[in-house]
Short mmCIF file of C-alpha atoms (C1' of nucleotides) in Angstrom, two decimals:
data_model
loop_
_atom_site.label_atom_id
_atom_site.label_comp_id
_atom_site.label_asym_id
_atom_site.label_seq_id
_atom_site.Cartn_x
_atom_site.Cartn_y
_atom_site.Cartn_z
CA MET F 4 117.75 19.68 97.57
CA ASN F 5 115.94 22.31 99.87
CA THR F 6 114.94 19.57 102.58
CA ARG F 7 113.60 21.63 105.48
CA VAL F 8 115.60 20.55 108.10
CA PHE F 9 114.53 21.73 111.68
CA LYS F 10 117.65 23.78 113.12
CA ILE F 11 117.96 25.06 116.44
CA ASP F 12 120.15 28.07 117.67
CA LYS F 13 122.93 27.89 120.02
CA LEU F 14 123.43 23.93 119.87
CA PRO F 15 126.82 23.83 121.55
CA ALA F 16 125.55 25.84 124.17
CA ILE F 17 122.33 23.56 124.53
CA ARG F 18 124.86 20.44 124.70
CA ARG F 19 126.45 21.77 127.50
CA LEU F 20 123.28 22.66 129.70
CA PRO F 21 123.36 18.86 131.26
CA ALA F 22 126.94 19.41 132.17
CA TYR F 23 125.68 22.63 134.38
CA LEU F 24 122.79 20.62 135.68
CA HIS F 25 125.17 17.57 136.98
CA LEU F 26 127.28 19.91 138.54
CA LEU F 27 124.32 22.04 140.13
CA ARG F 28 122.62 18.84 141.52
CA GLY F 29 126.01 18.13 143.19
CA LEU F 30 126.08 21.28 144.91
CA SER F 31 122.69 21.34 145.85
CA GLU F 32 123.24 17.68 147.51
CA GLN F 33 126.19 19.51 149.46
CA GLY F 34 123.94 22.35 150.53
CA ILE F 35 125.61 24.99 148.83
CA LYS F 36 123.02 28.23 147.52
CA PHE F 37 125.21 30.04 145.30
CA VAL F 38 127.90 29.48 142.81
CA SER F 39 130.33 31.39 140.57
CA SER F 40 130.63 30.77 136.69
CA SER F 41 134.18 30.41 137.41
CA TYR F 42 133.12 27.28 139.41
CA PHE F 43 131.77 25.73 136.36
CA ALA F 44 134.72 26.91 134.18
CA GLU F 45 137.26 25.26 136.09
CA GLU F 46 135.30 21.99 136.43
CA MET F 47 134.33 22.06 132.51
CA GLN F 48 137.56 23.31 131.39
CA ILE F 49 135.91 26.13 129.65
CA GLN F 50 136.38 29.78 129.89
CA SER F 51 133.90 31.61 132.61
CA ILE F 52 132.54 34.29 130.06
CA LEU F 53 131.20 31.52 128.23
CA VAL F 54 129.44 29.86 131.11
CA ARG F 55 127.93 33.35 131.75
CA LYS F 56 126.84 33.34 127.90
CA ASP F 57 125.60 29.88 128.34
CA LEU F 58 123.60 30.41 131.47
CA ALA F 59 122.22 33.65 130.00
CA LEU F 60 120.00 31.21 128.01
CA THR F 61 117.95 30.21 130.81
CA ARG F 62 117.15 33.73 131.75
CA ILE F 63 118.28 33.24 135.20
CA SER F 64 120.55 36.24 135.94
CA GLY F 65 123.32 36.14 138.56
CA THR F 66 124.11 38.78 141.50
CA PRO F 67 127.50 40.73 141.02
CA ARG F 68 130.18 39.39 143.90
CA ILE F 69 127.65 36.56 144.88
CA GLY F 70 127.14 34.60 141.83
CA TYR F 71 123.94 32.59 140.69
CA SER F 72 121.50 30.80 142.95
CA VAL F 73 121.84 27.09 142.45
CA GLY F 74 118.15 26.48 142.84
CA SER F 75 117.27 28.95 140.23
CA LEU F 76 119.59 27.71 137.67
CA ILE F 77 118.43 24.08 138.33
CA GLN F 78 115.12 25.23 137.62
CA GLY F 79 116.09 27.49 134.97
CA ILE F 80 118.07 24.89 132.84
CA GLU F 81 115.28 22.32 133.54
CA GLU F 82 112.67 24.84 132.32
CA PHE F 83 114.55 25.80 129.08
CA LEU F 84 114.86 22.29 128.02
CA GLY F 85 111.28 21.15 129.13
CA TRP F 86 112.61 18.71 131.96
CA ASN F 87 110.90 20.71 134.69
CA GLU F 88 107.83 18.11 134.91
CA ASN F 89 109.16 14.48 134.92
CA LEU F 90 111.09 14.01 131.63
CA LYS F 91 109.09 10.94 130.62
CA ALA F 92 109.69 8.58 127.62
CA LEU F 93 109.34 5.25 126.51
CA LEU F 94 111.70 2.95 125.02
CA VAL F 95 111.58 0.34 122.26
CA GLY F 96 113.76 -2.58 121.99
CA ALA F 97 114.73 -3.95 125.16
CA GLY F 98 117.78 -5.84 124.51
CA GLN F 99 121.29 -4.69 125.48
CA ILE F 100 120.86 -1.14 124.19
CA GLY F 101 117.77 -0.60 126.09
CA SER F 102 119.54 -2.22 129.27
CA PHE F 103 122.22 0.07 128.85
CA ILE F 104 119.91 3.38 128.71
CA LEU F 105 118.03 2.44 131.69
CA GLY F 106 120.73 2.14 133.98
CA ASN F 107 122.99 5.03 132.19
CA GLN F 108 124.00 7.27 135.01
CA ASN F 109 124.28 10.41 133.18
CA LEU F 110 120.46 10.02 132.13
CA ILE F 111 119.24 9.17 135.55
CA ASN F 112 121.14 12.09 136.84
CA VAL F 113 119.36 14.16 134.46
CA GLY F 114 116.07 13.22 135.42
CA LEU F 115 115.06 10.96 132.37
CA LYS F 116 111.96 8.50 133.51
CA ILE F 117 111.37 5.72 131.24
CA VAL F 118 107.98 4.60 132.10
CA ALA F 119 107.38 1.78 129.69
CA ALA F 120 109.53 -0.61 127.82
CA PHE F 121 108.43 -2.57 124.76
CA ASP F 122 109.52 -5.64 122.59
CA SER F 123 108.45 -7.65 119.77
CA ASP F 124 110.04 -10.86 121.08
CA PRO F 125 107.42 -12.99 122.92
CA LYS F 126 109.80 -14.35 125.17
CA LYS F 127 110.97 -10.84 126.49
CA ILE F 128 107.18 -9.67 127.35
CA GLY F 129 106.71 -9.70 131.07
CA VAL F 130 110.21 -9.56 131.77
CA SER F 131 111.59 -6.66 134.19
CA VAL F 132 114.91 -4.64 133.23
CA HIS F 133 115.79 -2.24 135.61
CA GLY F 134 112.65 -2.20 137.11
CA VAL F 135 110.60 -1.39 133.94
CA ALA F 136 108.27 -4.11 132.85
CA ILE F 137 108.57 -4.92 129.20
CA SER F 138 105.27 -5.05 127.18
CA ASP F 139 104.14 -5.96 123.85
CA SER F 140 104.62 -3.29 121.16
CA ALA F 141 101.12 -3.70 120.22
CA ARG F 142 100.02 -2.14 123.04
CA LEU F 143 102.30 1.00 122.61
CA GLU F 144 99.93 2.94 121.29
CA ASP F 145 97.32 2.86 124.20
CA VAL F 146 100.40 3.56 126.52
CA LEU F 147 101.34 6.62 124.54
CA ARG F 148 97.83 7.94 124.52
CA ARG F 149 97.34 7.37 128.15
CA ASP F 150 100.43 8.76 129.57
CA GLN F 151 101.21 11.68 127.28
CA ILE F 152 104.62 10.60 126.26
CA GLY F 153 106.56 12.76 124.01
CA ILE F 154 109.80 10.85 123.72
CA ALA F 155 110.26 7.26 122.32
CA ILE F 156 113.74 5.95 122.41
CA LEU F 157 114.55 3.83 119.62
CA CYS F 158 116.73 0.66 120.38
CA VAL F 159 115.57 -2.02 118.01
CA PRO F 160 117.88 -3.80 115.42
CA ALA F 161 118.66 -1.83 112.51
CA GLY F 162 116.79 -3.94 110.30
CA GLU F 163 113.35 -2.99 112.41
CA ALA F 164 113.99 0.47 112.87
CA GLN F 165 112.21 2.05 110.05
CA GLN F 166 109.04 0.25 110.67
CA VAL F 167 108.94 0.70 114.17
CA ALA F 168 109.69 4.32 113.81
CA ASP F 169 106.52 4.17 111.42
CA MET F 170 104.11 2.79 114.41
CA LEU F 171 105.53 5.42 116.70
CA VAL F 172 104.71 8.30 114.35
CA THR F 173 101.19 6.88 114.03
CA ALA F 174 100.71 6.67 117.48
CA GLY F 175 101.53 10.28 117.78
CA ILE F 176 105.11 10.79 119.15
CA LYS F 177 106.67 13.96 119.38
CA GLY F 178 110.32 13.03 119.19
CA ILE F 179 112.52 9.88 118.43
CA TRP F 180 116.08 9.35 120.11
CA ASN F 181 117.35 7.47 117.62
CA PHE F 182 120.13 4.48 118.88
CA THR F 183 119.96 2.08 115.72
CA ALA F 184 122.29 2.88 112.94
CA THR F 185 119.51 3.30 110.39
CA LYS F 186 118.63 7.00 109.46
CA LEU F 187 114.80 7.19 109.47
CA ILE F 188 112.57 8.81 107.22
CA ILE F 189 110.07 10.83 109.34
CA PRO F 190 107.41 13.30 108.76
CA GLU F 191 109.15 16.35 109.43
CA GLU F 192 106.93 17.56 112.23
CA VAL F 193 108.38 14.78 114.08
CA ILE F 194 111.80 15.52 115.65
CA THR F 195 114.53 13.13 115.64
CA GLN F 196 117.91 12.92 117.21
CA LYS F 197 120.05 10.48 116.11
CA GLU F 198 123.13 9.08 118.27
CA ASP F 199 126.19 7.66 116.56
CA LEU F 200 128.86 6.63 118.99
CA ALA F 201 131.21 6.49 116.30
CA SER F 202 131.86 10.42 115.93
CA GLY F 203 133.12 10.29 119.62
CA LEU F 204 135.51 7.42 118.75
CA ALA F 205 136.31 9.58 115.58
CA VAL F 206 137.40 12.40 117.92
CA LEU F 207 139.32 10.31 120.23
CA SER F 208 141.26 8.73 117.33
CA ALA F 209 141.82 12.21 115.67
CA LYS F 210 143.75 13.40 118.94
CA LEU F 211 145.71 9.96 119.17
CA THR F 212 147.00 10.36 115.84
CA LYS F 213 147.74 14.06 116.05
CA ARG F 214 149.69 13.41 119.34
CA HIS F 215 151.75 11.03 117.36
CA THR F 216 152.69 13.47 114.85
CA SER F 217 153.15 16.19 117.36
CA GLN F 218 150.92 18.55 115.45
CA HIS F 219 149.42 19.45 118.83
CA SER F 220 148.17 22.91 120.07
CA TRP F 221 147.93 23.16 123.85
CA MET I 7 143.13 28.37 134.76
CA ASN I 8 145.67 27.87 132.32
CA THR I 9 144.98 24.08 132.48
CA ARG I 10 146.57 22.73 129.32
CA VAL I 11 143.87 21.34 127.39
CA PHE I 12 144.29 19.23 124.56
CA LYS I 13 142.47 21.11 121.43
CA ILE I 14 141.93 19.83 117.74
CA ASP I 15 141.30 21.53 114.98
CA LYS I 16 138.09 20.88 112.46
CA LEU I 17 136.35 19.12 114.96
CA PRO I 18 132.83 19.42 113.61
CA ALA I 19 134.37 17.88 110.25
CA ILE I 20 136.05 15.05 111.99
CA ARG I 21 132.78 14.10 113.81
CA ARG I 22 131.20 13.56 110.38
CA LEU I 23 133.94 11.51 108.88
CA PRO I 24 132.40 8.20 110.37
CA ALA I 25 129.24 8.88 108.63
CA TYR I 26 130.92 9.24 105.26
CA LEU I 27 132.81 6.07 106.37
CA HIS I 28 129.45 4.47 106.94
CA LEU I 29 127.77 5.53 103.63
CA LEU I 30 131.13 4.42 101.55
CA ARG I 31 131.05 0.96 102.95
CA GLY I 32 127.42 0.75 101.97
CA LEU I 33 128.60 1.89 98.34
CA SER I 34 131.29 -0.37 98.26
CA GLU I 35 129.05 -3.29 99.12
CA GLN I 36 127.04 -2.44 96.20
CA GLY I 37 130.14 -2.29 94.03
CA ILE I 38 129.55 1.20 93.15
CA LYS I 39 133.40 2.85 92.60
CA PHE I 40 132.84 6.48 92.11
CA VAL I 41 130.45 8.94 94.30
CA SER I 42 130.02 12.63 93.88
CA SER I 43 129.91 15.16 96.76
CA SER I 44 126.10 15.85 96.14
CA TYR I 45 125.38 12.07 97.23
CA PHE I 46 126.57 12.67 100.91
CA ALA I 47 124.96 16.02 100.86
CA GLU I 48 121.84 14.46 100.19
CA GLU I 49 122.19 11.23 102.59
CA MET I 50 123.67 13.84 105.37
CA GLN I 51 121.39 16.48 104.91
CA ILE I 52 124.51 18.99 104.48
CA GLN I 53 125.62 21.18 101.65
CA SER I 54 127.93 19.42 99.22
CA ILE I 55 130.40 22.18 99.29
CA LEU I 56 130.74 21.17 102.78
CA VAL I 57 131.15 17.59 101.64
CA ARG I 58 134.20 18.77 99.75
CA LYS I 59 135.76 20.47 102.33
CA ASP I 60 135.18 17.76 104.97
CA LEU I 61 136.57 15.21 102.43
CA ALA I 62 139.75 17.51 101.65
CA LEU I 63 141.09 16.68 105.30
CA THR I 64 141.93 13.16 103.78
CA ARG I 65 144.13 14.55 101.20
CA ILE I 66 142.18 12.53 98.82
CA SER I 67 141.20 14.46 95.48
CA GLY I 68 138.06 13.81 93.42
CA THR I 69 137.89 14.10 89.70
CA PRO I 70 135.83 16.60 88.09
CA ARG I 71 132.54 15.34 86.42
CA ILE I 72 133.33 11.79 88.04
CA GLY I 73 133.68 12.10 91.51
CA TYR I 74 135.62 10.55 94.21
CA SER I 75 136.78 7.08 94.25
CA VAL I 76 134.86 5.06 96.90
CA GLY I 77 137.84 2.92 97.86
CA SER I 78 140.37 5.71 98.06
CA LEU I 79 138.05 7.77 100.44
CA ILE I 80 137.52 4.74 102.56
CA GLN I 81 141.28 4.34 102.80
CA GLY I 82 141.64 8.04 103.24
CA ILE I 83 139.22 8.35 106.14
CA GLU I 84 140.76 5.38 107.74
CA GLU I 85 144.04 6.65 107.73
CA PHE I 86 143.22 10.08 108.70
CA LEU I 87 141.58 8.61 112.09
CA GLY I 88 144.41 6.02 112.55
CA TRP I 89 141.34 3.46 111.88
CA ASN I 90 143.73 1.98 108.77
CA GLU I 91 144.86 -0.97 111.25
CA ASN I 92 142.52 -2.61 112.86
CA LEU I 93 140.88 -0.39 115.23
CA LYS I 94 141.90 -2.46 118.66
CA ALA I 95 140.67 -1.65 121.97
CA LEU I 96 139.94 -3.08 125.44
CA LEU I 97 137.01 -2.99 127.42
CA VAL I 98 137.08 -2.57 131.33
CA GLY I 99 133.56 -3.21 133.16
CA ALA I 100 131.98 -5.98 131.04
CA GLY I 101 128.30 -4.78 132.48
CA GLN I 102 125.52 -3.40 130.68
CA ILE I 103 127.48 -0.74 129.02
CA GLY I 104 129.76 -3.28 128.22
CA SER I 105 127.76 -5.35 126.27
CA PHE I 106 125.99 -2.65 124.49
CA ILE I 107 129.33 -1.53 123.21
CA LEU I 108 130.42 -4.81 122.16
CA GLY I 109 127.23 -4.97 120.08
CA ASN I 110 126.59 -1.35 118.70
CA GLN I 111 126.33 -1.34 115.17
CA ASN I 112 127.79 2.13 114.45
CA LEU I 113 130.86 0.81 116.04
CA ILE I 114 131.23 -2.58 114.33
CA ASN I 115 130.38 -0.84 110.93
CA VAL I 116 133.29 1.55 111.73
CA GLY I 117 135.85 -1.41 112.14
CA LEU I 118 136.25 -1.28 116.05
CA LYS I 119 137.60 -4.67 117.18
CA ILE I 120 137.34 -5.08 121.09
CA VAL I 121 140.08 -7.51 121.60
CA ALA I 122 139.82 -7.94 125.51
CA ALA I 123 137.27 -7.37 128.50
CA PHE I 124 137.92 -6.99 132.33
CA ASP I 125 135.98 -6.95 135.15
CA SER I 126 136.86 -7.17 138.93
CA ASP I 127 133.58 -9.21 139.80
CA PRO I 128 135.10 -12.86 140.10
CA LYS I 129 131.40 -14.17 139.07
CA LYS I 130 131.97 -12.47 135.88
CA ILE I 131 135.51 -13.69 134.86
CA GLY I 132 135.49 -16.47 132.20
CA VAL I 133 132.24 -15.66 131.07
CA SER I 134 132.27 -14.53 127.20
CA VAL I 135 129.93 -11.54 126.27
CA HIS I 136 129.33 -11.42 122.49
CA GLY I 137 132.38 -13.57 121.78
CA VAL I 138 134.83 -11.76 123.98
CA ALA I 139 135.94 -13.71 127.33
CA ILE I 140 135.85 -11.47 130.11
CA SER I 141 139.54 -11.74 132.07
CA ASP I 142 140.26 -10.44 135.69
CA SER I 143 141.34 -6.90 135.88
CA ALA I 144 144.54 -7.85 137.42
CA ARG I 145 145.84 -8.97 134.00
CA LEU I 146 145.06 -5.95 132.09
CA GLU I 147 148.98 -5.05 132.23
CA ASP I 148 149.96 -7.76 130.53
CA VAL I 149 147.32 -7.73 127.86
CA LEU I 150 148.10 -4.09 127.22
CA ARG I 151 151.96 -4.80 126.73
CA ARG I 152 151.27 -7.74 124.57
CA ASP I 153 148.76 -6.68 122.29
CA GLN I 154 149.83 -2.76 121.91
CA ILE I 155 146.51 -1.82 122.62
CA GLY I 156 145.97 1.93 122.40
CA ILE I 157 142.37 2.50 123.52
CA ALA I 158 140.66 1.54 126.49
CA ILE I 159 136.79 1.76 126.75
CA LEU I 160 135.75 2.61 130.54
CA CYS I 161 132.36 1.33 131.18
CA VAL I 162 132.77 0.72 135.07
CA PRO I 163 130.44 2.33 137.59
CA ALA I 164 130.90 5.79 138.39
CA GLY I 165 132.72 5.19 141.74
CA GLU I 166 135.27 3.15 140.20
CA ALA I 167 136.13 4.94 137.38
CA GLN I 168 138.98 7.12 138.63
CA GLN I 169 140.72 4.23 140.30
CA VAL I 170 140.62 2.03 137.49
CA ALA I 171 141.70 5.11 134.88
CA ASP I 172 144.65 5.22 137.46
CA MET I 173 145.59 1.65 136.73
CA LEU I 174 145.26 2.02 132.88
CA VAL I 175 147.71 5.12 132.85
CA THR I 176 150.06 3.18 134.94
CA ALA I 177 149.85 0.21 132.55
CA GLY I 178 150.65 2.68 129.85
CA ILE I 179 146.99 3.44 127.93
CA LYS I 180 146.94 6.32 125.19
CA GLY I 181 143.54 7.17 125.20
CA ILE I 182 140.50 6.37 127.33
CA TRP I 183 137.01 6.33 126.03
CA ASN I 184 134.98 7.34 129.34
CA PHE I 185 131.43 6.14 129.24
CA THR I 186 131.17 7.10 133.17
CA ALA I 187 129.63 9.81 134.89
CA THR I 188 132.89 10.79 136.55
CA LYS I 189 135.21 13.39 135.22
CA LEU I 190 138.88 11.61 135.24
CA ILE I 191 141.86 13.36 136.85
CA ILE I 192 144.61 11.98 134.16
CA PRO I 193 148.02 13.25 133.03
CA GLU I 194 147.84 15.36 130.25
CA GLU I 195 149.82 13.14 127.88
CA VAL I 196 146.77 10.64 128.04
CA ILE I 197 143.87 11.78 125.72
CA THR I 198 140.17 11.21 127.17
CA GLN I 199 136.76 11.34 125.27
CA LYS I 200 134.06 11.59 127.67
CA GLU I 201 130.63 10.43 126.23
CA ASP I 202 127.76 12.25 127.91
CA LEU I 203 124.52 10.71 126.38
CA ALA I 204 122.33 13.44 128.15
CA SER I 205 123.60 16.40 125.86
CA GLY I 206 122.06 14.27 122.82
CA LEU I 207 118.94 14.39 125.12
CA ALA I 208 119.28 18.33 125.70
CA VAL I 209 119.42 18.81 122.00
CA LEU I 210 116.18 16.56 121.17
CA SER I 211 114.40 18.31 124.36
CA ALA I 212 115.31 21.91 122.98
CA LYS I 213 113.85 21.22 119.67
CA LEU I 214 110.68 19.89 121.10
CA THR I 215 109.81 22.54 123.35
CA LYS I 216 111.25 25.13 120.53
CA ARG I 217 108.73 23.50 118.32
CA HIS I 218 105.98 24.09 120.94
CA THR I 219 106.50 27.66 120.99
CA SER I 220 106.49 28.07 117.13
CA GLN I 221 109.89 29.73 117.36
CA HIS I 222 111.33 27.50 114.82
CA SER I 223 113.38 28.44 111.71
CA TRP I 224 113.25 25.99 108.90
"C1'" DT N 22 134.80 52.07 150.16
"C1'" DA N 23 136.90 48.45 147.56
"C1'" DG N 24 136.58 44.49 145.29
"C1'" DA N 25 134.74 40.74 143.01
"C1'" DT N 26 131.64 39.04 139.73
"C1'" DT N 27 127.55 39.71 136.58
"C1'" DG N 28 126.32 41.15 131.99
"C1'" DT N 29 127.16 44.28 127.93
"C1'" DT N 30 129.15 45.33 123.76
"C1'" DA N 31 133.01 45.05 120.79
"C1'" DA N 32 136.45 42.00 118.61
"C1'" DT N 33 138.10 37.41 117.16
"C1'" DC N 34 138.28 33.22 115.56
"C1'" DG N 35 136.46 29.21 113.02
"C1'" DA N 36 132.99 27.06 110.34
"C1'" DT N 37 129.85 26.98 106.74
"C1'" DT N 38 128.50 29.24 102.58
"C1'" DA N 39 128.84 31.46 97.95
"C1'" DA N 40 130.89 32.70 93.79
"C1'" DC N 41 133.53 30.97 90.41
"C1'" DA N 42 137.55 29.00 87.82
"C1'" DA N 43 139.55 24.92 86.75
"C1'" DT N 44 139.15 20.46 84.67
"C1'" DC N 45 137.97 16.16 83.03
"C1'" DT Q 26 132.65 20.43 72.63
"C1'" DA Q 27 129.62 21.14 76.44
"C1'" DG Q 28 128.36 20.32 80.93
"C1'" DA Q 29 129.13 18.45 85.49
"C1'" DT Q 30 131.67 18.24 89.41
"C1'" DT Q 31 136.12 19.32 92.01
"C1'" DG Q 32 138.13 22.68 94.68
"C1'" DT Q 33 139.89 27.34 95.75
"C1'" DT Q 34 139.18 31.78 97.04
"C1'" DA Q 35 136.27 35.05 99.10
"C1'" DA Q 36 131.93 36.61 102.02
"C1'" DT Q 37 129.17 35.30 105.49
"C1'" DC Q 38 127.72 33.70 109.62
"C1'" DG Q 39 127.90 32.01 114.45
"C1'" DA Q 40 130.59 30.79 118.38
"C1'" DT Q 41 133.85 32.30 121.41
"C1'" DT Q 42 136.67 35.32 123.76
"C1'" DA Q 43 138.36 40.10 125.30
"C1'" DA Q 44 137.21 44.44 127.47
"C1'" DC Q 45 135.29 46.63 130.70
"C1'" DA Q 46 131.07 48.96 132.71
"C1'" DA Q 47 127.54 48.21 136.23
"C1'" DT Q 48 126.71 46.69 140.26
"C1'" DC Q 49 126.24 44.37 144.80
#
DNA sequence: TAGATTGTTAATCGATTAACAATC
DNA sequence: TAGATTGTTAATCGATTAACAATC
C-alpha cells in the first residue's frame, strides 16, 4: 500500500531536457553562440514560455534581447542531469537489445559511454560489439568497483532479469535502466527506470484511431 | 507558430494501457476471470482510483465486490487502441534497431505483428531476421497497398530518415513510429510518434542526482 | 530610445486524489 | 444483511499558458 516510491519533481520538463541538449549541440557545431527560447519552441513544437520555464531548472539565465548562451546551457543541462562527467554505464546482456543501445544515435548524442558489456553466454565472451568487448558476467563486480559506474543497462532475457538485477545490487549499482519486460524487485535505495516501448505504440495507435473517428482537436 | 499539432486527450492514461494489458494477459493465462482495481494498483505502484479512471476509458464497467472481467478488459483495451485486429506494421531499416524491435518482448506481448521488413542494402535483401524476410525498399509501395498496413516503424540511419519517410508518405502510410534521431517533416494528416531513449535516461539520471543531494520526497 | 526577449506572477487547464454514494 | 468494490462528484495538485514588468 504505502510503498515508498521515489517520486521526482518536474518530470515532463526533465524528459524534454535531452531534446534541448540535442538542439544545443547542433547549434554549437555551427558555431552559434546564443539562442532564444522561440528557437526551441519552433523546433520542439511547444510554447516558448514553456521553454523558458524548463531552462530555468538549470539555473542558467538568459539575457533579454540576446537569449541564452549555447555553451552555458549545454553545461547547465549536463550538470543538472549529472551528465557533465562522462556518462558512464555498463551493459548486461549483449544481444540484439544491447547492440541497439550501443549504436543508438540519440544516446551517443547525449554522451552516454558504455564502458563495459557483460554476457553469461560463453560464446559471446571476448566478442566485440560496437567496439565494446564483452566480458564474463562473473567479472561484473570487479569492473563496477574499479570504474565507479553508477548505471547498469539491463538487456537480458525476461527470465533472467531479476537474478541479474540481484547481482547488480549486490555489486553496489546505484541505478538500473531496465529494458526487460520484467518488473524488478529491488531495494528502494537503488533507482530503476523501466523502458517500455509499448506505451509509445499505444500513443501512436490512439492518435490513429482518434483520427479515424474524427474526434481530433488540432 | 500556429503549427497544427495533433493533440490527444488523456495521454498519461493511454501510456499506461499496455501495462494493464500485460498484466491482464498474465491473469488470463492463469485462468483468472476477474480482477480488482487494487490488483493493478499494487502491481503498477499507482492508486486504485487512478486504475478505475484509466479503465473507464475503455467503457468496460466492473461489478462491485467482484471487479472487472479479465476478458472484457483485454478486449476493451485492444479495441480502444485499435489493437483488436492483428496489430500489423512494416519495418524499414533492418539493422540492429530493427532486430531489437522484432525481438522486443514488450511489443510481442502486446500483439505487434511485423509483417514485412525492408532495407535498401542489397546484401541484406532476402535475409531473414527473427523470421521476417527482408525485401527491397523498392517493393514497399506494393506491400503497403496489398496488406493494408497502417504503421511503419522507421529504423534507418538518421541521414536517410527524411527521404524514407517521404517515400512512406507517398505510399500512403497512416502513421510512422520514428526510432531515428531525425525530426521528420511530414504532412499533418500522417501521424508520427518519435521515440527517444535519452528522455528515459534523463529521468534515471535526475533521480540519481537528486538522491545524492538528499532532495528526495518519498 | 525603441523593441525584443527574458523571467515573474497569476490564471487556466488537465491529471490525480479524496470522499462517498451506489450496488452487487 | 454486511461488506467489498465500483464509479461519480468534488477537491487538490501540478503543469502549462497568459499577462506583463524588467532589462538589455
